[in-house]
CSV table of C-alpha atoms and ligand atoms in Angstrom, one decimal:
chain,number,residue,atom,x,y,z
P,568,UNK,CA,0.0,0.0,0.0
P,569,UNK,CA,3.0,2.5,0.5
P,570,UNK,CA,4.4,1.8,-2.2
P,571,UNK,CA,1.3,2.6,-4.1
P,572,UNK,CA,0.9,5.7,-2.7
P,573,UNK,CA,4.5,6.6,-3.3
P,574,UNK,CA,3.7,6.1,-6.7
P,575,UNK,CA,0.7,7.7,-6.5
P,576,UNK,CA,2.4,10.8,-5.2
P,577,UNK,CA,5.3,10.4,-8.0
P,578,UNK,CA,2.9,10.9,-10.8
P,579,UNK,CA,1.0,13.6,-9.5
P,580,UNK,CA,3.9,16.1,-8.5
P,581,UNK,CA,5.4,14.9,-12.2
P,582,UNK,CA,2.1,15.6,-14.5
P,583,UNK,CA,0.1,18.2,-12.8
P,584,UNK,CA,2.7,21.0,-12.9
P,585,UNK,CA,3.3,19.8,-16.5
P,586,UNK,CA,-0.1,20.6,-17.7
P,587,UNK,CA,-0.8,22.9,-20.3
P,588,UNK,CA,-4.2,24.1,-19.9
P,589,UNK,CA,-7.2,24.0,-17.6
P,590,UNK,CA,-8.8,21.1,-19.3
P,591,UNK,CA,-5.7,19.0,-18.6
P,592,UNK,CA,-5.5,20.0,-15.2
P,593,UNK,CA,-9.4,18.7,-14.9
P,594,UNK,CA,-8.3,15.3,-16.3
P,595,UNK,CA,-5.5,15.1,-13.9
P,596,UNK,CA,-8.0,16.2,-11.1
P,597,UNK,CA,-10.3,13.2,-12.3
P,598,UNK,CA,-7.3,11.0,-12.3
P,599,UNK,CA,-6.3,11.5,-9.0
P,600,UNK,CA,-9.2,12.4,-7.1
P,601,UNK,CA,-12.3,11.4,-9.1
P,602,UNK,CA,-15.2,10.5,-6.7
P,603,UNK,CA,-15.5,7.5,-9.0
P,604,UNK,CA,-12.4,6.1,-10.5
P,605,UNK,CA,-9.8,8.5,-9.1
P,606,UNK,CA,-6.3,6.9,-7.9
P,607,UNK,CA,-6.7,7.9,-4.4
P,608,UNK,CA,-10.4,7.2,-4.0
P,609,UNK,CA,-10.0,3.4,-4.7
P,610,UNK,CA,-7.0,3.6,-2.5
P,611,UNK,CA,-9.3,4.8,0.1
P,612,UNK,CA,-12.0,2.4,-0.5
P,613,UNK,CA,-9.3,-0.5,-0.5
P,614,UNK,CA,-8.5,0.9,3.1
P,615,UNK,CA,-11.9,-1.4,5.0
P,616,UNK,CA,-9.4,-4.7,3.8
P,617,UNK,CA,-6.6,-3.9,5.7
P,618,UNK,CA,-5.8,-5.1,9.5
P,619,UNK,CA,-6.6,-2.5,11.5
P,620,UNK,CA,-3.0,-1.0,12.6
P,621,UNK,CA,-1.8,-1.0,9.0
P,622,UNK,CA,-5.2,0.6,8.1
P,623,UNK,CA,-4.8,3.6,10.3
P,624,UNK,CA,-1.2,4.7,8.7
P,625,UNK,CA,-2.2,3.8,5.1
P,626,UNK,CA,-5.3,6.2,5.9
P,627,UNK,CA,-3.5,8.8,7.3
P,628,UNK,CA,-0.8,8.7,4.4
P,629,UNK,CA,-3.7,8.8,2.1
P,630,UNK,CA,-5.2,11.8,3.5
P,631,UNK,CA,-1.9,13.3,3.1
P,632,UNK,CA,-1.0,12.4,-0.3
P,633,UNK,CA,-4.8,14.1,-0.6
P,634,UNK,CA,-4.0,17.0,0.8
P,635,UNK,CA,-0.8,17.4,-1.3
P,636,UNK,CA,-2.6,16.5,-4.6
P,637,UNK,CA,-5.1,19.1,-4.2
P,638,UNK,CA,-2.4,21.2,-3.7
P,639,UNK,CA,-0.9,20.7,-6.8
P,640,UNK,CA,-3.8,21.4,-8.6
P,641,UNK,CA,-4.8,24.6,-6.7
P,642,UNK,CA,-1.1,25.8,-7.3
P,643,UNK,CA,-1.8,24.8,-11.2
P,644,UNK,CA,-4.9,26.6,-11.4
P,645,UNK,CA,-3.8,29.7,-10.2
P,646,UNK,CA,-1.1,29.4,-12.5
P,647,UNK,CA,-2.9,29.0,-15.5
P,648,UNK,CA,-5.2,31.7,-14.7
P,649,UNK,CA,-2.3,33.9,-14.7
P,650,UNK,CA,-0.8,33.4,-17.7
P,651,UNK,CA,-4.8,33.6,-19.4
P,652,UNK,CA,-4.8,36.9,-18.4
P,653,UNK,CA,-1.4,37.9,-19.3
P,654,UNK,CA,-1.8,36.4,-22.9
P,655,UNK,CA,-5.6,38.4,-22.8
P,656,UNK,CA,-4.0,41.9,-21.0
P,657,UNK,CA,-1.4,41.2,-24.2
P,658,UNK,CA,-4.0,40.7,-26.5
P,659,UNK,CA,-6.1,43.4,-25.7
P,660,UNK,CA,-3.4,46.0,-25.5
P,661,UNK,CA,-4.8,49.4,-25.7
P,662,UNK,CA,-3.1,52.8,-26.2
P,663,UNK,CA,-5.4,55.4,-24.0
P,664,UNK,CA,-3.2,58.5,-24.9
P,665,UNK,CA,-3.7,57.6,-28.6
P,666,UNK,CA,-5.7,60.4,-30.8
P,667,UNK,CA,-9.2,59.0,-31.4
P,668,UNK,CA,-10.7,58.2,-34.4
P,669,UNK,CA,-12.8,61.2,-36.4
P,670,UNK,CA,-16.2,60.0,-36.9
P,671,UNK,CA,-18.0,61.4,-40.1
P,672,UNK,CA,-21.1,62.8,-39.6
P,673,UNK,CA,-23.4,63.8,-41.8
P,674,UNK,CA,-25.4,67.2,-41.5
P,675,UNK,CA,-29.1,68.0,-42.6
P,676,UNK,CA,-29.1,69.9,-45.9
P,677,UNK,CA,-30.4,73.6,-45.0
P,678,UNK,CA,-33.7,73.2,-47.1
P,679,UNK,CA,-34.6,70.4,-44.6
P,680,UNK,CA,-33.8,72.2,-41.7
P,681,UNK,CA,-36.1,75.0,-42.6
P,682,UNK,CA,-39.2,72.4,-43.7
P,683,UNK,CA,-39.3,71.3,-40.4
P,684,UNK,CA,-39.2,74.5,-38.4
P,685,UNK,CA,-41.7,75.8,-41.2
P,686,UNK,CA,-44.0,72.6,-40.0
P,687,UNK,CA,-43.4,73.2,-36.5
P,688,UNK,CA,-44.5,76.6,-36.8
P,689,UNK,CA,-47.7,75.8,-38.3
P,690,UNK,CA,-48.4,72.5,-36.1
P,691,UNK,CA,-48.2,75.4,-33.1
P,692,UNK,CA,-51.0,76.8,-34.9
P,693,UNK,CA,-53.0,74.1,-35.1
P,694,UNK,CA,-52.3,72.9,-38.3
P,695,UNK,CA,-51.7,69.6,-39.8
P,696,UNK,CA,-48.8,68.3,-42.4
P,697,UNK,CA,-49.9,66.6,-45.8
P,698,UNK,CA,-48.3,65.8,-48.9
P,699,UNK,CA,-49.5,64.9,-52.6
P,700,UNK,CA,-47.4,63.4,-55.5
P,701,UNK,CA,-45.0,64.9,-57.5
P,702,UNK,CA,-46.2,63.7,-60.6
P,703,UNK,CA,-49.6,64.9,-61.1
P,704,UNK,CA,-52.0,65.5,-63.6
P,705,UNK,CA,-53.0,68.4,-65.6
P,706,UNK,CA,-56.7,68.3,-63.9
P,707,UNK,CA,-55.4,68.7,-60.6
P,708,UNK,CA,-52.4,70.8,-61.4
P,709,UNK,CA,-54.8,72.7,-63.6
P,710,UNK,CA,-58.1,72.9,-64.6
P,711,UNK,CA,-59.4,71.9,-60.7
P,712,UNK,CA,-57.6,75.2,-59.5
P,713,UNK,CA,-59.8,77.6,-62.4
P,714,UNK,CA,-56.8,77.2,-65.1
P,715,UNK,CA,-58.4,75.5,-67.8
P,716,UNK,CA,-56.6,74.6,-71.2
P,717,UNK,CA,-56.0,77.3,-73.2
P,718,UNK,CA,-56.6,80.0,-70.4
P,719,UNK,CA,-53.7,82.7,-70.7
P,720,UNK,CA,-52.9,82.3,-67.1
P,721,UNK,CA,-51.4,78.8,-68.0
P,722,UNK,CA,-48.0,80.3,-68.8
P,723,UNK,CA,-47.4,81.7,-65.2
P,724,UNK,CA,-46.2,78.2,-65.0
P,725,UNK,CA,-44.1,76.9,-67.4
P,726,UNK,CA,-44.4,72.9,-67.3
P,727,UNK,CA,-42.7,69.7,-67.5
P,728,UNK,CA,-44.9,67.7,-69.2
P,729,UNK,CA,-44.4,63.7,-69.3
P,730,UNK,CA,-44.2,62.4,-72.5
P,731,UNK,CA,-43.3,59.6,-74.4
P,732,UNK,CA,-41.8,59.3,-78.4
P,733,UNK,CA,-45.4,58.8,-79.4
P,734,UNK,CA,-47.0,61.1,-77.6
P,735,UNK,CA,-48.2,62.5,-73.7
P,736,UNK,CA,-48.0,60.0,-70.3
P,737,UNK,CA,-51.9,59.5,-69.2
P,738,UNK,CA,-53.8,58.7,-66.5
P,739,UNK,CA,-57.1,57.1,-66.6
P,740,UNK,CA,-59.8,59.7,-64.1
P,741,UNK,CA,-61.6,56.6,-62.7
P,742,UNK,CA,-59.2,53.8,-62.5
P,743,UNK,CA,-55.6,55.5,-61.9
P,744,UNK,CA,-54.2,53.5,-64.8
P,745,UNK,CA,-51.2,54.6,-66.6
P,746,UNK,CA,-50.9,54.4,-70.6
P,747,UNK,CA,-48.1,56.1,-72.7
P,748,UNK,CA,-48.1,57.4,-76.3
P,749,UNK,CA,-51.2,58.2,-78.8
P,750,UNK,CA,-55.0,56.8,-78.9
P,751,UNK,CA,-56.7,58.2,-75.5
P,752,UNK,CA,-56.3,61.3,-76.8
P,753,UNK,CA,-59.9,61.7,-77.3
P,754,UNK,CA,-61.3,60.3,-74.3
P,755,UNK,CA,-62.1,62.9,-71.5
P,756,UNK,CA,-61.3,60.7,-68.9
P,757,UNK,CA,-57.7,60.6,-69.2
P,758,UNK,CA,-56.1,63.5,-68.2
P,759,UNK,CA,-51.7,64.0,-68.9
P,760,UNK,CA,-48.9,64.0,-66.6
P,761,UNK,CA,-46.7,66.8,-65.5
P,762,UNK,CA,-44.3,67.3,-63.0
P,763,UNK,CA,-46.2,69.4,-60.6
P,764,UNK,CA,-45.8,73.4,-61.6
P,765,UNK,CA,-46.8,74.2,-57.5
P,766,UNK,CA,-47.8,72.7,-54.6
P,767,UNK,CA,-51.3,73.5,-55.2
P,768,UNK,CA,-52.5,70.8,-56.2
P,769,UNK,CA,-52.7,69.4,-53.0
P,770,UNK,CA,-55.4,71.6,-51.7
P,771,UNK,CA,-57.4,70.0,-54.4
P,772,UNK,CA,-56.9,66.2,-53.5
P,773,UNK,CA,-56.8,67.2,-49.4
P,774,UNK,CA,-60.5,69.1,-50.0
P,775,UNK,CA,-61.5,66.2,-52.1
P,776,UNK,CA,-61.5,64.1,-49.3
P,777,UNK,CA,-62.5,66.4,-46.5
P,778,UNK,CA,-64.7,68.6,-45.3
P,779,UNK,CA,-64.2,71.9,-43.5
P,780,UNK,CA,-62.8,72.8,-41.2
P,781,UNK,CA,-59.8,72.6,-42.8
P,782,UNK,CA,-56.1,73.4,-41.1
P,783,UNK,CA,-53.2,72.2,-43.3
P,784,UNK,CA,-50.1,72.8,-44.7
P,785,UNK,CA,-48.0,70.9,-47.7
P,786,UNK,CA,-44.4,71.5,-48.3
P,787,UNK,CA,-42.9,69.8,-51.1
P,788,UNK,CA,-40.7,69.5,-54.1
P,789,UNK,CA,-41.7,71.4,-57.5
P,790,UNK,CA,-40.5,72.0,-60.9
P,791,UNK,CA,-40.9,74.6,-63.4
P,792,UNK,CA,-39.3,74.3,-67.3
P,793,UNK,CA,-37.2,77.5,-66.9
P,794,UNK,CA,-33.9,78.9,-67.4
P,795,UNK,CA,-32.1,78.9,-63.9
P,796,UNK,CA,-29.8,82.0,-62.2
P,797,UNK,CA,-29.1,82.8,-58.6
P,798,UNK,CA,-32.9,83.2,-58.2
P,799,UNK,CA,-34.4,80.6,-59.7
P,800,UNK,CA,-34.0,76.9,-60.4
P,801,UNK,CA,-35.9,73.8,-62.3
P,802,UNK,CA,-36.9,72.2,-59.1
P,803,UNK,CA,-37.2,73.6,-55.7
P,804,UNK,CA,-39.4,73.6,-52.9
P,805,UNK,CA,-42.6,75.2,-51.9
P,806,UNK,CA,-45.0,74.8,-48.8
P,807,UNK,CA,-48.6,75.4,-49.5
P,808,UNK,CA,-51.4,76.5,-46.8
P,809,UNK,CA,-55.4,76.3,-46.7
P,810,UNK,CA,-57.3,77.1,-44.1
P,811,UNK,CA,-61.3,76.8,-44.5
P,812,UNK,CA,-64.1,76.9,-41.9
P,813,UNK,CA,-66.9,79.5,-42.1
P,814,UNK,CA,-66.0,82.9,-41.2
P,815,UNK,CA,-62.5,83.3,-42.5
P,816,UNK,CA,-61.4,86.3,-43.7
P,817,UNK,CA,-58.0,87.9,-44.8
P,818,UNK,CA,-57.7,89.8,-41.3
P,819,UNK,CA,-57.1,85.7,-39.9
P,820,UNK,CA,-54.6,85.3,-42.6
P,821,UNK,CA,-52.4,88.3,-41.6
P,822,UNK,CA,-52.5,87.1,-37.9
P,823,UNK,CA,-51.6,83.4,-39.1
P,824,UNK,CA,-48.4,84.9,-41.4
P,825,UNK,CA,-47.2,87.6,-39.6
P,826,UNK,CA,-46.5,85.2,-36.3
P,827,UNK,CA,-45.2,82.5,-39.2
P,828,UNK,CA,-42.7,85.4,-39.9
P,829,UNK,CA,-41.9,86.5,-36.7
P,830,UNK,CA,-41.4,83.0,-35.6
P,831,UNK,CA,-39.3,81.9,-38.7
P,832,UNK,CA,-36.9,84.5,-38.1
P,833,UNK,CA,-37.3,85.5,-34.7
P,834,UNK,CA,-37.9,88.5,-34.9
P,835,UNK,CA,-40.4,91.7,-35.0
P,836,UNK,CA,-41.3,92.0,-38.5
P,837,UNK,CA,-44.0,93.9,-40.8
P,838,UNK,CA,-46.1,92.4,-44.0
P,839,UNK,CA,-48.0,94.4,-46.7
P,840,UNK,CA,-50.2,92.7,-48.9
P,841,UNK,CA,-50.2,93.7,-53.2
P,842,UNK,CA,-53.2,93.0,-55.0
P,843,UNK,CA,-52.2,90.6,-57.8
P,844,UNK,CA,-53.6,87.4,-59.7
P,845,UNK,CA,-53.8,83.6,-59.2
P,846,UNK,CA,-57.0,82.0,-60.9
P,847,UNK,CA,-57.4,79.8,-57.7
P,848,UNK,CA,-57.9,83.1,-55.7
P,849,UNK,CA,-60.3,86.0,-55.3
P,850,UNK,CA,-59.3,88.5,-54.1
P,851,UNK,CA,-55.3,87.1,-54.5
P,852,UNK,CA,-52.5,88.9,-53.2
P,853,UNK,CA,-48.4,88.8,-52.8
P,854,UNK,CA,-47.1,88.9,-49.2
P,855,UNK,CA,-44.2,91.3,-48.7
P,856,UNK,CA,-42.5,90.8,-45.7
P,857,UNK,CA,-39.7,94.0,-44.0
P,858,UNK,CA,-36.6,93.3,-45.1
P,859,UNK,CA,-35.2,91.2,-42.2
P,860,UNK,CA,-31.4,92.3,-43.4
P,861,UNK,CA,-32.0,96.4,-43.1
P,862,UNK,CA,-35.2,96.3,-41.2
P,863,UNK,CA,-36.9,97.8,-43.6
P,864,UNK,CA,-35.0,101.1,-43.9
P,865,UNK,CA,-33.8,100.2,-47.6
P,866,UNK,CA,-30.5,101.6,-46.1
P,867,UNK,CA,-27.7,98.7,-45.7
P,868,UNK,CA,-26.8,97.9,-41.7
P,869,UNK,CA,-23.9,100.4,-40.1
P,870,UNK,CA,-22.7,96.8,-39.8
P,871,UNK,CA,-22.4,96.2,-44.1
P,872,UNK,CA,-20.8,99.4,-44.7
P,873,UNK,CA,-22.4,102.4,-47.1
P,874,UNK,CA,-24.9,102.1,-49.5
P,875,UNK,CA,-28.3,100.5,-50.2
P,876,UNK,CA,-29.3,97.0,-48.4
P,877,UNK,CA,-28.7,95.1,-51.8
P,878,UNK,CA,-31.0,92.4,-50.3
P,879,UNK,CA,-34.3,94.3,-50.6
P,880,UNK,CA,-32.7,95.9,-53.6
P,881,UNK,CA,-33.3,99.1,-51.2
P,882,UNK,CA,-37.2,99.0,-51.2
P,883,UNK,CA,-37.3,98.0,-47.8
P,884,UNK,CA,-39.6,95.1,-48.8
P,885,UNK,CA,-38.8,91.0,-49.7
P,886,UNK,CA,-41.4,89.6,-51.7
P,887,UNK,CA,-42.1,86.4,-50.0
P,888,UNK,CA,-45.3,84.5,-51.2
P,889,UNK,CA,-49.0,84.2,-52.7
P,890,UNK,CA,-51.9,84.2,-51.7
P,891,UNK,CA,-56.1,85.1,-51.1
P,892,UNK,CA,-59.0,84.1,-50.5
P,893,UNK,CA,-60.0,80.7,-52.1
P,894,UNK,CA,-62.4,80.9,-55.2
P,895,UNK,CA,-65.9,79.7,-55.7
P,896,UNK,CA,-64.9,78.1,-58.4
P,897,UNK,CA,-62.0,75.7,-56.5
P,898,UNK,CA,-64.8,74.5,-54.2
P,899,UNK,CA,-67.2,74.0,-56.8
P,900,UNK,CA,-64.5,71.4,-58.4
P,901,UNK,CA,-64.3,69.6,-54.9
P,902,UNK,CA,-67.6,69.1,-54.8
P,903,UNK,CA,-68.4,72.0,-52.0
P,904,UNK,CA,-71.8,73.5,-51.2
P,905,UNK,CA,-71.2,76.7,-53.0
P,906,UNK,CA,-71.3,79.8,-50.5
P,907,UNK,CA,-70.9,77.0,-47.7
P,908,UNK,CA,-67.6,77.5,-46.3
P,909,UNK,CA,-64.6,80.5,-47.2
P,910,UNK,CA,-60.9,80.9,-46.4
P,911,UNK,CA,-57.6,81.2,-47.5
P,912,UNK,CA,-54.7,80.0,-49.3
P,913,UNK,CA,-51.0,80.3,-49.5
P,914,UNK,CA,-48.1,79.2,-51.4
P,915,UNK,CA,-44.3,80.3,-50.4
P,916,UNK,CA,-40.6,79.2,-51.5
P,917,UNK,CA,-39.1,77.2,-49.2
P,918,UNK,CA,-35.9,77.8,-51.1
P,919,UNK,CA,-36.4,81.4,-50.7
P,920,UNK,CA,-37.1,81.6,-46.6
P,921,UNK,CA,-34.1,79.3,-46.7
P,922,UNK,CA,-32.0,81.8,-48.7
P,923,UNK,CA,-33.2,85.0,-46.3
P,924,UNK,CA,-32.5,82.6,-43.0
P,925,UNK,CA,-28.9,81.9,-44.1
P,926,UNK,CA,-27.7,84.0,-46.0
P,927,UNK,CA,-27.7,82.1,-49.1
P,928,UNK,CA,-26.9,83.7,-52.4
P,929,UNK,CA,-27.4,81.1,-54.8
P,930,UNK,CA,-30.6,79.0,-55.3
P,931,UNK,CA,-28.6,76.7,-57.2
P,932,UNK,CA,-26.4,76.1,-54.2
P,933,UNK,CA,-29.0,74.2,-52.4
P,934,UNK,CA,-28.4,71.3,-55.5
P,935,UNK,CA,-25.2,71.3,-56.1
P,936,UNK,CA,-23.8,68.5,-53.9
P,937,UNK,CA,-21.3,70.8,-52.9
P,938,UNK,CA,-19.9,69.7,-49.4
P,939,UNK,CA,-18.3,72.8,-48.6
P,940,UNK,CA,-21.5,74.5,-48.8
P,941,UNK,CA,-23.2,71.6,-47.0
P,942,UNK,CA,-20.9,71.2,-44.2
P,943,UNK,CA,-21.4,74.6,-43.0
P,944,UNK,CA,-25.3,73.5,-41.6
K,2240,DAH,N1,-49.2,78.3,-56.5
K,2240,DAH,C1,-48.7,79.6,-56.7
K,2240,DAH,C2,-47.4,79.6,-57.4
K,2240,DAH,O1,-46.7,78.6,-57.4
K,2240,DAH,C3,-48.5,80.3,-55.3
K,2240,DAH,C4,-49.8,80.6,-54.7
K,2240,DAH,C5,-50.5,81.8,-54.9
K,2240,DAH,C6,-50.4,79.6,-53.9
K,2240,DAH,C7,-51.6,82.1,-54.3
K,2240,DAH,C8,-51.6,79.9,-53.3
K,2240,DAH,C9,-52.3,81.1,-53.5
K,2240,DAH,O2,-52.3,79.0,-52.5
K,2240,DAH,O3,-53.4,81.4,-52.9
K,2240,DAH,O4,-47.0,80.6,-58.0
């Protein structure tokens, strides 16, 4: 039995320092100490066989050679944890005073910025967003807002029209189907495509499926087949309001604008309203708004040097949007009760308010992808 043990005690202190990792060392564990098969265990199950005085050293050496064998392996363990978390404190190395790495951000483009405080504005008030399609037809873009083929006032908006080789894109009235080219020319119900000439048009499609009273507001992209300069481009961005219930009058639009204004550009500003034309409107009106660079003295700022505030062009005024007092003849092409219900309706550049906000001398900036330009909002 000693000798056993001896051996016992020889392979343990030769293999479990040897071992190389922890699953080793719990093989080794099992091999020794296992509850079922371990060297020691059946050594200590052998012990009820032995005469008694023989009995009591062999179990005392066995505890012992116990005792040292667990030893060995706690000694191993901590070893092996050590050099685990050297190889992983290696691994994982990490430089603190290194310079970080720049993340790129992207920015919103300015036009963006100013839709949303133009929709916050207006939600304040009460009113809701809504948007139509881009591609619209000529009934809605059109004849449903009292400009119908042939009337002069079509060429306040020159038009993109959607054709094909053959002939003009068309939608079917009843069904929404699409057809290109010739041969539904002469049906009624199919009306052409355009890119839309004003936002507009979605005062139509809103009213068509509402009744007052009516609270909205539509920015959106549109497009107009033009020559472009600093002013003006093919496609830019307009929001368009309506507001109908049964006692408006233009006193409620002044009120509703001249806090738009004042809360666009934060500051204490003056309108006048100029008697001009829109076929959807009656009486319709431009908005001028003070100048917000001079105030409205037409002088330039101390601040800009001498001469005239070249952003008013020195009249004091910025001519901002349209607008007036819906016509009869909109709500009769809705499907109102004529004499029902009145109010008003406005269109304004998004591009423009965005240009007066900034700073911005370009319209064609706003497209040109240039990052310089961008980076700045
Ligand atoms: N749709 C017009 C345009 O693009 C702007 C406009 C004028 C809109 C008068 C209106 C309005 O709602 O009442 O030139």
């Amino acid at each position: 039995m000693h000798d056993e043990l001896k051996k016992i005690e020889k392979a343990a202190c030769d293999e479990i320092p040897g071992a190389k990792n922890r699953d080793t060392l719990d093989d080794l564990k099992i091999k020794f100490l296992g509850r079922e098969r371990g060297a020691l265990t059946l050594i200590l199950r052998g012990l009820k066989n032995l005469p008694a005085p023989d009995r009591k050293t062999a179990g005392e050496e066995a505890n012992r050679l116990r005792g040292v064998v667990e030893e060995l392996v706690k000694k191993k363990l901590n070893e092996l944890k050590k050099t685990e978390l050297d190889s992983i404190l290696k691994k994982e190395w990490l430089d603190v005073t290194r310079p970080g790495v720049k993340k790129e951000r992207g920015s919103l483009h300015p036009i963006t910025r100013v839709r949303r405080e133009v929709e916050q504005i207006f939600c304040s008030m009460g009113f809701s967003v809504v948007e139509g399609p881009e591609v619209e037809t000529e009934w809605y873009n059109f004849d449903a807002l009292n400009i119908p083929k042939d009337h002069p006032a079509r060429d306040m908006w020159d038009t993109f029209w959607l054709k094909t080789e053959r002939g003009m894109w068309k939608v079917e009235g009843g069904t929404g189907k699409v057809f290109g080219g010739t041969g539904h020319t002469l049906r009624s119900t199919f009306h052409n495509l355009l890119l839309r000439t004003h936002t507009s048009p979605v005062q139509i499609r809103y009213m068509q499926k509402h009744n007052p009273p009516i609270r909205i507001i539509a920015p959106g992209r549109v497009y107009r087949y033009e020559a472009t300069d600093a002013s003006h481009d093919i496609q830019f961005y307009q929001v368009e309001g309506l507001l109908i219930d049964k006692n408006i009058s233009i006193a409620n639009f002044k009120a509703v604008i001249l806090e738009f204004f004042k809360k666009m550009f934060l500051k204490e500003v003056k309108i006048r309203l100029r008697p001009s034309y829109f076929p959807f409107v009656e009486p319709g009106f431009e908005v001028d708004l003070s100048c917000i660079v001079c105030g409205g003295k037409g002088r330039a700022p101390r601040s800009l040097g001498e001469g005239g505030c070249s952003v008013c062009k020195k009249t004091g005024w910025l001519e901002m949007m349209g607008a007036g007092m819906v016509h009869p003849k909109v709500f009769e092409a809705v499907g109102y009760v004529p004499g029902n219900q009145q109010g008003f309706a406005f269109g304004v550049g998004l591009d423009r308010i965005t240009m007066m906000k900034y700073k911005i001398p370009n319209i064609r900036l706003f497209h040109s992808g240039d990052l310089r330009f961008l980076k700045q909002f």
